[in-house]
Short mmCIF file of C-alpha atoms in Angstrom, two decimals:
data_model
loop_
_atom_site.label_atom_id
_atom_site.label_comp_id
_atom_site.label_asym_id
_atom_site.label_seq_id
_atom_site.Cartn_x
_atom_site.Cartn_y
_atom_site.Cartn_z
CA SER A 1 16.49 -19.59 12.70
CA THR A 2 13.19 -18.78 11.84
CA SER A 3 11.36 -21.47 10.56
CA GLY A 4 8.60 -21.79 7.92
CA SER A 5 7.58 -19.19 4.94
CA PHE A 6 6.66 -16.01 4.37
CA LEU A 7 3.64 -14.70 1.77
CA PRO A 8 3.13 -10.97 1.16
CA GLN A 9 -0.44 -10.16 1.81
CA SER A 10 0.04 -8.14 -1.68
CA VAL A 11 2.75 -6.76 -4.19
CA VAL A 12 3.59 -3.88 -6.15
CA VAL A 13 2.85 -4.91 -10.24
CA GLY A 14 4.93 -3.42 -12.19
CA ALA A 15 8.07 -2.18 -12.34
CA VAL A 16 10.34 1.37 -13.11
CA ASP A 17 10.59 0.50 -16.61
CA ALA A 18 6.60 -0.38 -17.48
CA PRO A 19 4.24 1.84 -19.30
CA ALA A 20 3.34 5.14 -17.64
CA CYS A 21 -0.37 3.84 -18.48
CA VAL A 22 -2.27 0.64 -19.79
CA ASP A 23 -5.49 0.16 -20.84
CA TRP A 24 -8.09 -1.61 -18.45
CA SER A 25 -10.20 -4.73 -20.62
CA PHE A 26 -13.06 -2.62 -22.84
CA GLN A 27 -15.12 -3.49 -25.26
CA ASP A 28 -17.59 -1.01 -26.87
CA PRO A 29 -20.88 -2.18 -26.89
CA VAL A 30 -21.55 0.07 -30.48
CA GLU A 31 -18.01 0.27 -31.98
CA ALA A 32 -17.24 -3.31 -31.51
CA GLY A 33 -13.64 -2.47 -30.54
CA GLY A 34 -11.68 -2.09 -27.82
CA CYS A 35 -9.47 0.21 -26.36
CA GLU A 36 -7.47 -0.06 -30.44
CA TYR A 37 -10.00 1.30 -31.46
CA TYR A 38 -9.64 5.05 -29.34
CA ALA A 39 -5.68 4.66 -29.96
CA GLU A 40 -6.27 4.94 -33.64
CA SER A 41 -9.07 7.39 -33.21
CA PRO A 42 -8.72 9.12 -30.08
CA ALA A 43 -11.33 12.11 -31.62
CA ASN A 44 -14.46 9.65 -31.01
CA CYS A 45 -13.69 9.35 -27.38
CA SER A 46 -15.56 11.90 -26.45
CA ASP A 47 -18.67 9.36 -28.09
CA ALA A 48 -17.42 6.77 -26.42
CA TYR A 49 -20.57 4.24 -25.12
CA THR A 50 -20.71 2.54 -21.68
CA ASN A 51 -21.01 -1.07 -21.57
CA ALA A 52 -22.49 -3.61 -19.66
CA ASP A 53 -19.07 -3.32 -16.87
CA GLY A 54 -20.36 0.69 -16.85
CA MET A 55 -17.80 1.40 -18.30
CA ASP A 56 -16.70 3.08 -21.47
CA ALA A 57 -13.52 4.78 -23.31
CA ILE A 58 -12.54 7.56 -20.85
CA ASP A 59 -12.34 5.24 -17.90
CA ALA A 60 -10.75 2.27 -19.66
CA CYS A 61 -8.37 3.89 -22.64
CA CYS A 62 -5.04 5.80 -22.16
CA ALA A 63 -5.64 7.27 -25.64
CA CYS A 64 -9.12 8.95 -23.89
CA GLY A 65 -7.55 9.93 -20.48
CA GLY A 66 -8.50 6.73 -18.72
CA GLY A 67 -6.49 3.69 -18.17
CA TYR A 68 -4.75 3.13 -14.88
CA ASP A 69 -0.85 3.45 -14.07
CA PRO A 70 0.87 0.34 -13.23
CA ARG A 71 3.91 1.22 -11.37
CA ASN A 72 1.69 1.93 -8.65
CA CYS A 73 -0.60 -0.79 -8.61
CA THR A 74 -0.80 -2.98 -5.62
CA HIS A 75 -2.93 -6.32 -5.60
CA ASN A 76 -3.74 -8.79 -3.23
CA LEU A 77 -1.64 -11.95 -3.80
CA THR A 78 -3.53 -14.26 -1.47
CA TRP A 79 -6.44 -13.57 -3.36
CA VAL A 80 -8.68 -16.85 -4.87
CA ASP A 81 -11.49 -16.79 -7.30
CA SER A 82 -13.91 -19.84 -6.50
CA THR A 83 -12.50 -21.54 -9.62
CA GLY A 84 -9.04 -20.94 -8.38
CA TRP A 85 -8.25 -18.37 -10.55
CA THR A 86 -6.02 -15.48 -8.85
CA CYS A 87 -5.09 -11.91 -10.13
CA ALA A 88 -2.19 -13.11 -11.90
CA ASP A 89 -4.55 -15.59 -14.40
CA TYR A 90 -7.08 -12.79 -14.97
CA ALA A 91 -4.17 -10.31 -15.96
CA HIS A 92 -1.96 -13.33 -18.14
CA ASP A 93 -5.95 -13.90 -19.81
CA GLY A 94 -7.07 -10.54 -20.35
CA SER A 95 -10.06 -11.17 -18.99
CA CYS A 96 -11.95 -9.81 -15.67
CA ASP A 97 -15.30 -11.56 -13.87
CA ALA A 98 -16.80 -8.41 -14.15
CA SER A 99 -20.45 -10.01 -12.91
CA GLY A 100 -18.64 -10.97 -9.92
CA THR A 101 -20.08 -14.58 -10.19
CA TYR A 102 -16.33 -16.25 -9.67
CA ALA A 103 -15.81 -14.20 -6.10
CA ASP A 104 -14.16 -15.80 -3.40
CA ALA A 105 -15.65 -17.32 -0.15
CA ASN A 106 -15.40 -13.26 1.18
CA GLY A 107 -17.50 -12.00 -2.09
CA VAL A 108 -14.46 -10.55 -3.02
CA SER A 109 -14.30 -10.30 -6.57
CA SER A 110 -11.44 -9.63 -9.19
CA GLN A 111 -12.57 -6.34 -9.59
CA GLU A 112 -12.02 -5.62 -5.87
CA ALA A 113 -8.68 -7.61 -5.96
CA CYS A 114 -6.73 -7.72 -9.09
CA CYS A 115 -5.19 -4.51 -10.60
CA HIS A 116 -5.59 -5.53 -14.03
CA CYS A 117 -9.39 -5.41 -13.17
CA GLY A 118 -9.81 -2.72 -11.61
CA GLY A 119 -9.23 -3.43 -8.09
CA GLY A 120 -5.90 -3.31 -5.98
CA ALA A 121 -5.00 -0.80 -3.93
CA PRO A 122 -6.44 2.78 -4.09
CA ASP A 123 -3.53 4.32 -5.84
CA ALA A 124 -4.03 1.65 -8.38
CA ARG A 125 -7.03 3.64 -10.32
#
């Protein structure tokens, strides 16, 4: 008999029936739209502008050949930022701490720890 509990260090996000591509959280600084704009007008992908986070539609949006595959994404399950938010909180809110302002005590930000924010395992990108 063993006592205590087991807490995994990472978790594979997504299921077999999950979509093959999910857009990153992205807002185009000029077009005032996100990936939805490019999904409606994919011919504009090559004209995409880079936002303050250094991301453009070609990297962020499935319609432009970017995005990520949630079926192969692994994020850190034990990571908690300085405000108490976890990767699940960021994914549920649909946001990311692009500046790293709310990194954890070790300086790891949501951008590094969470699939939804572009982090997680190297195969998540």
